[in-house]
Coordinates of C-alpha atoms in Angstrom, one line a residue:
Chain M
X120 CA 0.0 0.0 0.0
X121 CA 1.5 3.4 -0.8
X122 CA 1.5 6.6 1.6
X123 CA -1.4 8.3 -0.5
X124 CA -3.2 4.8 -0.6
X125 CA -2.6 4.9 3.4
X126 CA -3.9 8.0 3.9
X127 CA -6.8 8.3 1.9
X128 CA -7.9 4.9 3.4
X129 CA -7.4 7.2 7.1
X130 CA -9.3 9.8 5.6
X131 CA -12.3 7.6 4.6
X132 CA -12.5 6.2 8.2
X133 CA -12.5 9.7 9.8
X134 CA -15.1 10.2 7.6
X135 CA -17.6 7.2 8.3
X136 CA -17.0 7.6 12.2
X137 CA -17.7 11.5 11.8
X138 CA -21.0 10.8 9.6
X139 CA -21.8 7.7 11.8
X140 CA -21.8 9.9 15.2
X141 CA -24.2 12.2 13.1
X142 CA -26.8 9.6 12.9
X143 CA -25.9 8.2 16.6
X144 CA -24.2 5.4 15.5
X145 CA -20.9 4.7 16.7
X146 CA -18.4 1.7 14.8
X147 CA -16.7 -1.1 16.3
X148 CA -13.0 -0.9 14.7
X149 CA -13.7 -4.3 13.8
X150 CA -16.4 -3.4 10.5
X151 CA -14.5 0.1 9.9
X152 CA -12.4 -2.1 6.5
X153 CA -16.0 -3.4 5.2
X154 CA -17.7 -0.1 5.6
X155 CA -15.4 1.8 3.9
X156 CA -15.5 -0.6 1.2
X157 CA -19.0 -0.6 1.0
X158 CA -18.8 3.2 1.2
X159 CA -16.4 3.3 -1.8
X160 CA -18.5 1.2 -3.9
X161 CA -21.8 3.1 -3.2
X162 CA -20.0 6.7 -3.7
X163 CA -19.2 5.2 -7.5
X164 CA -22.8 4.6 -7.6
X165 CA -23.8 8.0 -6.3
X166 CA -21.5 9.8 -8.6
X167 CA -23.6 8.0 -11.8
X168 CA -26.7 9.2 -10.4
X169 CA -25.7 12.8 -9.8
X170 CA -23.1 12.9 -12.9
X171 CA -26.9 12.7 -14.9
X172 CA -28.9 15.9 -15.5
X173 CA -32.5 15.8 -14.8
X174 CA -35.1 18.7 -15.4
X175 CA -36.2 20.5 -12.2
X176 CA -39.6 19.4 -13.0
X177 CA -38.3 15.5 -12.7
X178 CA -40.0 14.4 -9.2
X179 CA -39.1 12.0 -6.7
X180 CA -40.6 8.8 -7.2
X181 CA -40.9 8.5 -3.6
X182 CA -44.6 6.7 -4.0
X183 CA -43.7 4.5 -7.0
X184 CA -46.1 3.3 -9.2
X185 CA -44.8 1.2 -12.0
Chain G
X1461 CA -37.5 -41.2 -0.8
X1462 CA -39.5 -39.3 -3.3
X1463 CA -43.0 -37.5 -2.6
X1464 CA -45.6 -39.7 -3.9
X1465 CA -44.4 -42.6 -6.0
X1466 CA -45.1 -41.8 -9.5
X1467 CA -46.2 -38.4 -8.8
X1468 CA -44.0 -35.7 -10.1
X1469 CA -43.0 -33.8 -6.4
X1470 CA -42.3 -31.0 -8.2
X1471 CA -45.5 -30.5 -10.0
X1472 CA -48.2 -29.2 -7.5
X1473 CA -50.9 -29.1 -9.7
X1474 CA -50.2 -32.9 -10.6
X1475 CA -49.8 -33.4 -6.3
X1476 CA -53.4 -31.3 -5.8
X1477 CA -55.0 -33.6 -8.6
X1478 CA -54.2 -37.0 -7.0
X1479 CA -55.0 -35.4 -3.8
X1480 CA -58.3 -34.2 -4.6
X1481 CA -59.7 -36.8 -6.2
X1482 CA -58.6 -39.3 -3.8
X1483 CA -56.1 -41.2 -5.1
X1484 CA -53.4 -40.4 -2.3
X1485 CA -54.0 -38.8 0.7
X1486 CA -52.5 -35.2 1.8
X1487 CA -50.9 -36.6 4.7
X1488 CA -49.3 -39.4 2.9
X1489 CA -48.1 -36.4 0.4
X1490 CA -47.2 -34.6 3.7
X1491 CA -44.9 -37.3 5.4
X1492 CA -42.9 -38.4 2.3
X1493 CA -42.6 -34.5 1.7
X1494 CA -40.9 -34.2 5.4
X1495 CA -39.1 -37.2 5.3
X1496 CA -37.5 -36.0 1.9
X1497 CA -36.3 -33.0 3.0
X1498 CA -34.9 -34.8 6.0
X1499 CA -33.0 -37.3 3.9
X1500 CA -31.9 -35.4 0.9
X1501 CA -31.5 -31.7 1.9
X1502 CA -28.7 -31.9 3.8
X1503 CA -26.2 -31.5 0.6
X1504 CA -28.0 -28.5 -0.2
X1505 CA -29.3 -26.8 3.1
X1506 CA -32.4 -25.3 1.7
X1507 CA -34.1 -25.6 4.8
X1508 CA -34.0 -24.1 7.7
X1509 CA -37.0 -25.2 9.5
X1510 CA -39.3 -28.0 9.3
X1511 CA -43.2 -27.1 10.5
X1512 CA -43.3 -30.9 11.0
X1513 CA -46.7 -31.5 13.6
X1514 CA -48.7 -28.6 12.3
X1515 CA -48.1 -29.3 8.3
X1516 CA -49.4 -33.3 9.1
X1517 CA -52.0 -32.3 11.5
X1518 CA -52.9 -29.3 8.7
X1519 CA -53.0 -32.0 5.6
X1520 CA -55.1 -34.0 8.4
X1521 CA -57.5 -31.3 8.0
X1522 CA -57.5 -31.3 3.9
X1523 CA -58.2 -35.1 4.1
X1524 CA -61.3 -35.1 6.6
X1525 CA -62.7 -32.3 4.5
X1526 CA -61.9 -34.3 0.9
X1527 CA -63.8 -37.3 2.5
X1528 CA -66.5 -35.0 3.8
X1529 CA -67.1 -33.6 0.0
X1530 CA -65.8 -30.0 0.5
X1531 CA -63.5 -28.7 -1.8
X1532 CA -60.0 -27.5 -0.3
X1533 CA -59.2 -25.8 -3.1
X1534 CA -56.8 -25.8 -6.4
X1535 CA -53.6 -26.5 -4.6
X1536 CA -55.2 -29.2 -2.0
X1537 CA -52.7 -30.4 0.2
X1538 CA -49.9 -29.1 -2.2
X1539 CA -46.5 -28.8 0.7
X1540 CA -45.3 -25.2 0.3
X1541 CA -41.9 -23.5 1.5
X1542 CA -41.6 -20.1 2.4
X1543 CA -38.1 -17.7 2.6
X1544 CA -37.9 -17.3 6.1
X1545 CA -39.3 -13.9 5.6
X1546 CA -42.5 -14.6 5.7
X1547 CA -44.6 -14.5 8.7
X1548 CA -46.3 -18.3 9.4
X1549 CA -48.9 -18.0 12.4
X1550 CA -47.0 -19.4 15.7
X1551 CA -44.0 -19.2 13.9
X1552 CA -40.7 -16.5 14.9
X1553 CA -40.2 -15.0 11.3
X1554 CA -35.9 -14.5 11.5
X1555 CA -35.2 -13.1 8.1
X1556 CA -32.2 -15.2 7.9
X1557 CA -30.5 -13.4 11.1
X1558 CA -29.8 -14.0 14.7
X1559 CA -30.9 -10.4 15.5
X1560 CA -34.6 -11.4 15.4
X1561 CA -35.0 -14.9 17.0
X1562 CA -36.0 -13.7 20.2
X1563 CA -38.5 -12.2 18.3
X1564 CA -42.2 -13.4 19.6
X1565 CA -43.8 -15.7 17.1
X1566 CA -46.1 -13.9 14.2
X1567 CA -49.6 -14.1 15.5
X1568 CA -50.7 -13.8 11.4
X1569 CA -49.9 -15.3 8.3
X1570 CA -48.7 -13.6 5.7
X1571 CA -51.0 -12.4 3.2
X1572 CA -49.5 -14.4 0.8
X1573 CA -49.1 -17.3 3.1
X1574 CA -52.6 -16.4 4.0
X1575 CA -53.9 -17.0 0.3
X1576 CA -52.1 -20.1 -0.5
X1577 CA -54.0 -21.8 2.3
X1578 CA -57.2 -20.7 1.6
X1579 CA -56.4 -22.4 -1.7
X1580 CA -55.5 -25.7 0.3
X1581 CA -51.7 -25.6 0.2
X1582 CA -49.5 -26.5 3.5
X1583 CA -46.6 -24.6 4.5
X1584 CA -44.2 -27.1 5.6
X1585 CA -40.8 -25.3 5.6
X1586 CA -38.7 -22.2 6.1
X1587 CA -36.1 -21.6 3.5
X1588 CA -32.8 -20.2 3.5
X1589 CA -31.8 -16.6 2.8
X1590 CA -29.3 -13.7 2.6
X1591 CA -29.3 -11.7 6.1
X1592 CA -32.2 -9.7 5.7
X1593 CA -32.0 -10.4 2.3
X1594 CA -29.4 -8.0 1.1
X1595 CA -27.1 -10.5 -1.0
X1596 CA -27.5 -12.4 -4.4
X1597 CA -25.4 -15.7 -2.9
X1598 CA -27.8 -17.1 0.4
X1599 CA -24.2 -17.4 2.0
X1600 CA -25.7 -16.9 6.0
X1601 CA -23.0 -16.8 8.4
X1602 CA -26.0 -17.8 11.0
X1603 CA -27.9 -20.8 9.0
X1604 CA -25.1 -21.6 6.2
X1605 CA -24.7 -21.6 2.8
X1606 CA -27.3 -23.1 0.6
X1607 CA -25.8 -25.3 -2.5
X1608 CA -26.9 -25.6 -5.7
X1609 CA -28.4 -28.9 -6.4
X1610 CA -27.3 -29.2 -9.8
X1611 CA -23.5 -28.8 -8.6
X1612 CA -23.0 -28.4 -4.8
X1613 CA -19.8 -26.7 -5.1
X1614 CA -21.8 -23.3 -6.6
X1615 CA -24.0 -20.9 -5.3
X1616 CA -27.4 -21.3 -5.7
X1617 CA -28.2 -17.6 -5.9
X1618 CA -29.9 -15.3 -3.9
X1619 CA -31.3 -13.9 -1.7
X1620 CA -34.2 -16.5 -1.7
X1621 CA -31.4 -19.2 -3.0
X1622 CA -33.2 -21.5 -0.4
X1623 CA -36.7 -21.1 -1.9
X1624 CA -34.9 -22.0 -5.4
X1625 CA -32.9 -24.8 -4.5
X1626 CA -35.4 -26.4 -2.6
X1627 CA -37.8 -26.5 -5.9
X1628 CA -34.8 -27.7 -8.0
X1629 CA -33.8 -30.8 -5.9
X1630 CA -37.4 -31.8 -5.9
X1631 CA -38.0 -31.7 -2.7
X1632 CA -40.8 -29.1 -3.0
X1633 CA -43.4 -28.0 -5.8
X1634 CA -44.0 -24.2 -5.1
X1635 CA -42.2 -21.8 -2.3
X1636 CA -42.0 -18.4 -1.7
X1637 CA -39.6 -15.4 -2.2
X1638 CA -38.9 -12.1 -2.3
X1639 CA -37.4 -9.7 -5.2
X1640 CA -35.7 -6.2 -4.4
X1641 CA -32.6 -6.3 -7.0
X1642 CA -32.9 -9.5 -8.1
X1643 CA -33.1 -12.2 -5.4
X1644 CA -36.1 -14.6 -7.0
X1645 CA -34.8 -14.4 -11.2
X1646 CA -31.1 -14.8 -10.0
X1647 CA -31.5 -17.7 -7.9
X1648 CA -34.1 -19.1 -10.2
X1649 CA -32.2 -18.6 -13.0
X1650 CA -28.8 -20.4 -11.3
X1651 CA -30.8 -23.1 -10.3
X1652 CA -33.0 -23.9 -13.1
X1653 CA -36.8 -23.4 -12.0
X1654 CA -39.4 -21.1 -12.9
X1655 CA -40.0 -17.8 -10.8
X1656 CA -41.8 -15.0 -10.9
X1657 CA -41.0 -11.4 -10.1
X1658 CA -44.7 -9.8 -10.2
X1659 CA -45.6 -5.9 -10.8
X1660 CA -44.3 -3.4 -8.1
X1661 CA -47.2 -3.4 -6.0
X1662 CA -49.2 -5.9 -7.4
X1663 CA -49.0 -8.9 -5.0
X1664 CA -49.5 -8.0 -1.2
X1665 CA -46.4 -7.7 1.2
X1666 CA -48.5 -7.7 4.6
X1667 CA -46.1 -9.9 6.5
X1668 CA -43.4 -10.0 5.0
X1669 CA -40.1 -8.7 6.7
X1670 CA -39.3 -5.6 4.7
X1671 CA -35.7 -4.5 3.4
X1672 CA -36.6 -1.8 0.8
X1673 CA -40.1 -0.7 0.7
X1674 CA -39.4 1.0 -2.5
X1675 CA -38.4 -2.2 -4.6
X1676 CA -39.5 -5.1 -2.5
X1677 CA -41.7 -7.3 -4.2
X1678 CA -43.1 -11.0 -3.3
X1679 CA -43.7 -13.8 -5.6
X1680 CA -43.3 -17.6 -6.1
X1681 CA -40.9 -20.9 -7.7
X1682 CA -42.5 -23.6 -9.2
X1683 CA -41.3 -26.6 -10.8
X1684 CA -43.8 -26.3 -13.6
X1685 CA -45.1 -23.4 -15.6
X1686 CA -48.5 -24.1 -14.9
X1687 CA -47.8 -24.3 -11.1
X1688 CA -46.4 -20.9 -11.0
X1689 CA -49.4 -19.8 -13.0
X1690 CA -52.2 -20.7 -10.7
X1691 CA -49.7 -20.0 -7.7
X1692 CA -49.5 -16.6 -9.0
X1693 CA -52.8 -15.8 -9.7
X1694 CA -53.8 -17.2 -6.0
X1695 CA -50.9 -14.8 -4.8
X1696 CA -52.7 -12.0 -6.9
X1697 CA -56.1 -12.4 -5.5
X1698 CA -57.5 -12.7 -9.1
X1699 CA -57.4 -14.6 -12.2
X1700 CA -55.1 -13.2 -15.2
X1701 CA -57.3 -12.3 -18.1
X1702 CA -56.8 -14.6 -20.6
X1703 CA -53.2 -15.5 -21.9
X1704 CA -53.0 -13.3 -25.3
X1705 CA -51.7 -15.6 -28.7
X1706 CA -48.0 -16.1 -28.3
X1707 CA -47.9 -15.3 -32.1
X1708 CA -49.6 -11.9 -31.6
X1709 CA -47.3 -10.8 -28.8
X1710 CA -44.5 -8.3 -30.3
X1711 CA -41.2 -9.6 -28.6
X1712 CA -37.9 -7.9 -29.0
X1713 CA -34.6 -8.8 -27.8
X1714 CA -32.7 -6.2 -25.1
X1715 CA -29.4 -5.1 -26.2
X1716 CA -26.5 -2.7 -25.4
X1717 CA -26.1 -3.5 -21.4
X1718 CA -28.0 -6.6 -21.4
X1719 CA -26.1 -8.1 -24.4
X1720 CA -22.9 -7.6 -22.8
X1721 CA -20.8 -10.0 -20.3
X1722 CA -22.9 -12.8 -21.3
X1723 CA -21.2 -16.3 -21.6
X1724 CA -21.1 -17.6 -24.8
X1725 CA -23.2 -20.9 -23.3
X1726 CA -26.1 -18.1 -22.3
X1727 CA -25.8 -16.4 -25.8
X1728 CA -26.2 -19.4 -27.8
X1729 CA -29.2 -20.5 -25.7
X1730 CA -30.7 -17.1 -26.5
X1731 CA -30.4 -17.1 -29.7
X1732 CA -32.1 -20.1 -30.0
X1733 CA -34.8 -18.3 -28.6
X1734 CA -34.7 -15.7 -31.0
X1735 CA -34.7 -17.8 -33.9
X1736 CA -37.7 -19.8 -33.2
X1737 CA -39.4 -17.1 -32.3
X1738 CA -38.7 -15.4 -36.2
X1739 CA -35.2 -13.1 -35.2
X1740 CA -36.0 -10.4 -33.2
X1741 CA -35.4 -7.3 -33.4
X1742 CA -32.8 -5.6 -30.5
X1743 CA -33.8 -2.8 -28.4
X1744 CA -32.0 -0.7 -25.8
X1745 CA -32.9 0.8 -22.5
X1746 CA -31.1 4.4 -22.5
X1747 CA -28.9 4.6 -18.8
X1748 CA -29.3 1.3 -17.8
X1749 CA -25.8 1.6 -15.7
X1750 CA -27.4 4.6 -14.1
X1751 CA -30.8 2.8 -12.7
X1752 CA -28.5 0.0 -11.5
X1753 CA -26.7 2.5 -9.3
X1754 CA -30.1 3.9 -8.6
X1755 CA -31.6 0.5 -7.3
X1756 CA -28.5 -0.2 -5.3
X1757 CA -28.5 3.4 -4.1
X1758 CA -32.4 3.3 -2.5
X1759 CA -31.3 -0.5 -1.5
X1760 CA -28.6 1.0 0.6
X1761 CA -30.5 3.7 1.9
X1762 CA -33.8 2.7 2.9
X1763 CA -32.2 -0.9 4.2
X1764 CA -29.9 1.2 6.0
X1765 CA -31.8 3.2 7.4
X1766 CA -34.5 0.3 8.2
X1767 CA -32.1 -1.1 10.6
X1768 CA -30.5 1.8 11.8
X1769 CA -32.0 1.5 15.4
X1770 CA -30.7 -2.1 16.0
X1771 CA -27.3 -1.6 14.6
X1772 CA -27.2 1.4 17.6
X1773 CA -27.3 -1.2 19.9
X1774 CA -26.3 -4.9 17.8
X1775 CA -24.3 -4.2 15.4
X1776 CA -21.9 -7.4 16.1
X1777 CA -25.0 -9.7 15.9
X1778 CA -25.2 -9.3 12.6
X1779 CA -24.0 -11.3 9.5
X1780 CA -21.2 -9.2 9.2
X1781 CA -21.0 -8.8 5.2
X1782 CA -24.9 -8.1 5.6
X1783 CA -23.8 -5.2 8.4
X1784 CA -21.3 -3.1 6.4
X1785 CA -23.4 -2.8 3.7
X1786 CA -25.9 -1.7 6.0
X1787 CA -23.9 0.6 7.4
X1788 CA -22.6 1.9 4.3
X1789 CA -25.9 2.7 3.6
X1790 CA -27.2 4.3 6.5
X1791 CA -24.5 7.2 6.1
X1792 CA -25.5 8.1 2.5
X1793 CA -26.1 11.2 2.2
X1794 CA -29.9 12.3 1.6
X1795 CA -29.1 14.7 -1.5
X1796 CA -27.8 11.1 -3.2
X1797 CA -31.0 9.1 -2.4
X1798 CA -33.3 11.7 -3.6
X1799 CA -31.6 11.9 -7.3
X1800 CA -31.7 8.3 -6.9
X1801 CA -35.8 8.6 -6.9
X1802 CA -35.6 11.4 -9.3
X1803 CA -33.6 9.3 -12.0
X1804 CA -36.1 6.5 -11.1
X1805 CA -39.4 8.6 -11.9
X1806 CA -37.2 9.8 -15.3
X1807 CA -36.1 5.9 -15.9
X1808 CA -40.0 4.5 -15.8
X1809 CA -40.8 7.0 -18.9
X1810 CA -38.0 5.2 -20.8
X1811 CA -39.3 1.8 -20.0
X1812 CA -42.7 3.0 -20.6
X1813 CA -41.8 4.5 -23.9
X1814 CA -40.3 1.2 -25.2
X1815 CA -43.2 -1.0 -24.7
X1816 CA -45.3 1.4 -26.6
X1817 CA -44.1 -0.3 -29.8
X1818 CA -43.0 -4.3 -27.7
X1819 CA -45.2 -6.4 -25.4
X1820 CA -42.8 -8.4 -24.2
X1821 CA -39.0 -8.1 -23.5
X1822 CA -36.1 -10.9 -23.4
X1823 CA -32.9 -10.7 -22.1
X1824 CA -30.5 -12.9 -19.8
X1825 CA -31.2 -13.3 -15.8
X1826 CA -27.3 -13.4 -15.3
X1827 CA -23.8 -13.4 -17.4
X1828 CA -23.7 -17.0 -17.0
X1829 CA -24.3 -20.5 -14.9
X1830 CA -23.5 -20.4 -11.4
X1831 CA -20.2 -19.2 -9.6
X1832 CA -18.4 -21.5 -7.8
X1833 CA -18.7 -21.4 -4.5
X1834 CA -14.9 -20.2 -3.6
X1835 CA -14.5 -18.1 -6.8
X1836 CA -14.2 -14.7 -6.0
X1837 CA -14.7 -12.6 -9.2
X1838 CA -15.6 -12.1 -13.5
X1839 CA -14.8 -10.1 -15.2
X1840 CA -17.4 -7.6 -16.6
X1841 CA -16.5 -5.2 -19.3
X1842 CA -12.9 -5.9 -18.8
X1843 CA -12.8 -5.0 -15.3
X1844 CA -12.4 -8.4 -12.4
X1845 CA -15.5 -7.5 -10.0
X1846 CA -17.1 -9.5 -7.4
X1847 CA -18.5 -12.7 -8.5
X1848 CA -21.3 -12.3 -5.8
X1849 CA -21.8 -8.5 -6.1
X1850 CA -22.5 -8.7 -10.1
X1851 CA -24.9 -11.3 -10.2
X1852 CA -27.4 -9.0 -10.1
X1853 CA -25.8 -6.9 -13.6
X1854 CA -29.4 -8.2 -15.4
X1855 CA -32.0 -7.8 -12.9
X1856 CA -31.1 -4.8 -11.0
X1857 CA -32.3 -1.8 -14.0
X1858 CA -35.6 -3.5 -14.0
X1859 CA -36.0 -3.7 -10.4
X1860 CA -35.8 0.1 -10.5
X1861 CA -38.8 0.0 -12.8
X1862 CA -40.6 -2.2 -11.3
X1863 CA -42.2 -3.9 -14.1
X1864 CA -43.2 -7.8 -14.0
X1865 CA -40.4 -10.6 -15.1
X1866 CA -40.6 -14.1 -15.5
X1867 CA -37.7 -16.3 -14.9
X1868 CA -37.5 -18.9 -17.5
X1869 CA -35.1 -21.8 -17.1
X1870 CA -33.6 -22.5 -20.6
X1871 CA -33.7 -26.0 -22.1
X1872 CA -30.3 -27.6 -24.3
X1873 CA -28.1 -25.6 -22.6
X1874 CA -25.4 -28.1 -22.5
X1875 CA -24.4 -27.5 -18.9
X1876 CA -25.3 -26.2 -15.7
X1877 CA -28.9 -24.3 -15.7
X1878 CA -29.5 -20.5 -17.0
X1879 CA -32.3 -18.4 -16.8
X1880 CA -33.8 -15.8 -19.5
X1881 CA -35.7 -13.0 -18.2
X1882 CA -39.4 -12.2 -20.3
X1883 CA -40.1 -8.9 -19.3
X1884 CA -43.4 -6.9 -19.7
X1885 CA -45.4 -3.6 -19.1
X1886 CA -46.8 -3.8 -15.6
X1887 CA -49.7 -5.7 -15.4
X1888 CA -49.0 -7.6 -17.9
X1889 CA -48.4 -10.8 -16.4
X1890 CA -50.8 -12.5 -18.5
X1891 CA -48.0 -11.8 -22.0
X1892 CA -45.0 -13.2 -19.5
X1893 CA -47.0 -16.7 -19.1
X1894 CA -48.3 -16.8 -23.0
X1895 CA -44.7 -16.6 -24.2
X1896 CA -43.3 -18.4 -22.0
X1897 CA -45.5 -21.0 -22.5
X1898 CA -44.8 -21.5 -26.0
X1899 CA -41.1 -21.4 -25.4
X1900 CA -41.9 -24.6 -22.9
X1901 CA -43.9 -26.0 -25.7
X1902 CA -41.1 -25.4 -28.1
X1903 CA -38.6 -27.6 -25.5
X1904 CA -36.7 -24.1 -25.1
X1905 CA -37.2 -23.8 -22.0
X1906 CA -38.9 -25.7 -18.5
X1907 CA -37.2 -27.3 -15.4
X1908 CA -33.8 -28.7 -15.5
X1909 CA -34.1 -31.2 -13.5
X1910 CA -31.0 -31.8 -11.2
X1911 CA -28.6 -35.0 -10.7
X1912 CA -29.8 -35.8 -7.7
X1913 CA -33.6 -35.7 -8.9
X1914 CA -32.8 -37.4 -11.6
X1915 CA -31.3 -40.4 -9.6
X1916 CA -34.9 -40.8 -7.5

């Protein structure tokens, strides 16, 4: 693993226990490797979605009906 | 020990015949049904639980009434598993975790459980799963993995992997399972029996253990086309109107995403299917890579955030590939879940668009037969990815739709089973079961029956 490697994988920890204590959660060291994983595979999701431009008028489709 | 001798155990509606007009009794069906699973299903571990006093002392019932002239109904002492999801009256529903065992035991069945015994059937068994059912593999560091029958040393898909592998060793006719990203086509598909993902909304979820109430959806395995068609319309609450001509139905063949990654095996098989049914012509989804990272997005979130609470306090009870991904998803940010649903509501006008001019869709259920059980990773568009995390490459765009698919085990494949997904505009059930009825009649597709089946 190389230095930036080491430190971005520091940085992404601070950042799940800082967002974790937002939502009253607190990790146990033990899962901090497979949420950070997790967390680096759903922000490459999250970047498709956003990287897509919708119109303003696009809604939510928080009640779905197919 | 097989079922009823010369019955075929995994055809219900052949089991409900012989039942209801007396030529073998529903306990009789019931006993060799337990006794099966006892013997054979330890290769495979489909089950997790047997409901052995109640299921005999229910097909008890269904034989005093037969002999007293009522009619129990289509699927008359028919045994049924369910994905151990599904609330069973006096049962403790544990969604495949440890974190709910304590639970007290459902006081109700499950609608759906609910319906299938008013039509006579008999839950007998719970059925393996994913934690919660967030995983394509049924790999369940509390109840074990579940095997596939046709090769133990593969998965048999998930999440409902146990509802599927418990058809395709024959040891049950119909069982229950669940569909958020995939988890009744994948499993189906891997292990060769039919399954059906209905419309979004379609088929009640009352009882059910929820993971994402924005994509779950229930529906059933059979070992026969025509089981999973009265099954489903039972499940429905109504009958389908009647099955349109195959040879009026306007089929096309999905490209672009869904014609890439496919083994060659898979490809073949679907061409086949083209050709008989005259060449078809390809269509594409537009951003079909986008409402895959939309459905795994709202998955995250909304399972996330589901079991937020409990991971405050349990976190180290869970399965622990289940609980990072939980976690994961429980620290998305909101502004990413909202485009998520915003891309969704702009993704159903594309899909709705496209089966202005098609009424029914076809297009793999995974890149290929099942992974091995210790191979980690395929390679998808030239990239090595998780085996596990990518069966899902098919199913996951049309979860985010929402639209009904049909999981059609394909026949002269040469090897291990693979499934072809026959997609239509919701509602439209009743196209999904005419073509795929005339591929079964073609000998393109139907159950693949496994080795150990085979050998009864």
């Amino acid at each position: 693993m190389s230095e930036h490697d080491e430190e971005s994988g520091a940085r992404d920890e601070a950042v799940v226990i800082a967002t974790a204590r937002d939502v009253g959660l607190t990790i146990d060291a033990s899962c901090l490797p497979g949420v950070v994983a997790n967390r680096v595979l759903l922000r490459r999701y999250a970047a498709l979605v956003h990287g897509f431009a919708l119109p303003d008028t696009c809604e939510p489709a928080f009640e779905y009906r197919p | 020990m097989t079922v009823p001798d010369m019955i075929d155990s995994s055809d219900a509606l052949a089991i409900a015949a012989e039942i209801r007009q007396g030529r073998r009794s529903a306990v009789a069906v019931m006993t060799a049904t337990i006794a099966a699973i006892e013997v054979r299903d330890r290769p495979f571990n489909s089950v997790t639980r047997i409901f052995g006093p109640r299921a005999v002392a229910e097909a008890e019932r269904i034989d005093r009434r037969i002999a007293a002239g009522d009619d129990p109904g289509p699927l008359a002492g028919v045994p049924f598993g369910v994905k151990d999801l599904f609330d069973v009256a006096g049962e403790v529903t544990t969604a495949g975790s440890v974190v709910l065992r304590e639970s007290p035991p459902a006081t109700h069945d499950a609608a759906i459980v609910a319906r299938l015994r008013a039509a006579g059937a008999i839950p007998v068994a719970s059925l393996n799963m994913d934690e919660f059912a967030y995983g394509f593999a049924t790999d369940n560091a509390h109840y074990g993995i579940t095997r596939n029958p046709h090769d133990p040393a593969r998965l048999a898909g998930g999440s409902s992997g146990g509802s599927a592998a418990a058809v395709a060793a024959g040891l049950l006719p119909l069982t229950l399972g669940s569909d958020t990203n995939g988890s009744i086509r994948v499993p189906a598909s891997l292990c060769g029996v039919w399954g059906l993902k209905p419309t979004f909304g379609g088929v009640p979820r009352e009882g059910a253990y929820p993971f994402v109430a924005s994509l779950d959806v229930v529906g059933p395995f059979a070992g026969t086309l025509d089981g999973l068609r009265v099954a489903y319309e039972i499940l429905a609450g109504e009958p389908m109107p009647a099955l349109p001509a195959a040879a009026d139905l306007r089929v096309a063949r999905l490209g672009g995403w869904f014609g890439a990654n496919m083994s060659e095996p898979l490809a073949r098989a679907i061409d086949a299917v083209a050709a008989h049914l005259g060449g078809l012509e390809t269509v594409e989804l537009p951003e079909v890579a986008r409402a895959r990272a939309a459905s795994f997005l709202i998955s995250a979130a909304e399972g996330g955030t589901l079991h937020l609470p409990r991971l405050r306090r349990q976190a180290l009870r869970y399965d622990p590939a289940t609980r990072d991904r939980l976690i994961a998803g429980a620290l998305l940010p909101s502004g990413t879940l909202v485009q998520a649903h915003r891309f969704r509501a702009w993704f159903r006008e594309q899909v709705h668009a496209l089966f202005r001019s098609v009424d029914v869709l076809i297009a793999p259920a995974t890149v290929g037969e099942a992974p091995l059980i210790d191979q980690p990773t395929i390679v998808v568009d030239g990239q090595v990815v998780s085996a596990r995390a990518n069966l899902g490459l098919y199913t996951q765009p049309l979860s985010l739709a929402g639209v009904p698919v049909l999981s059609a085990p394909l026949l002269g494949t040469g090897g291990l089973p693979l499934g072809l997904q026959l997609i239509a505009a919701p509602g439209r059930e009743a196209a999904l079961f005419a073509l795929a009825g005339a591929l079964a009649g073609a000998g393109l597709a139907g159950r693949v029956p496994a080795p150990v089946a085979k050998e009864r």
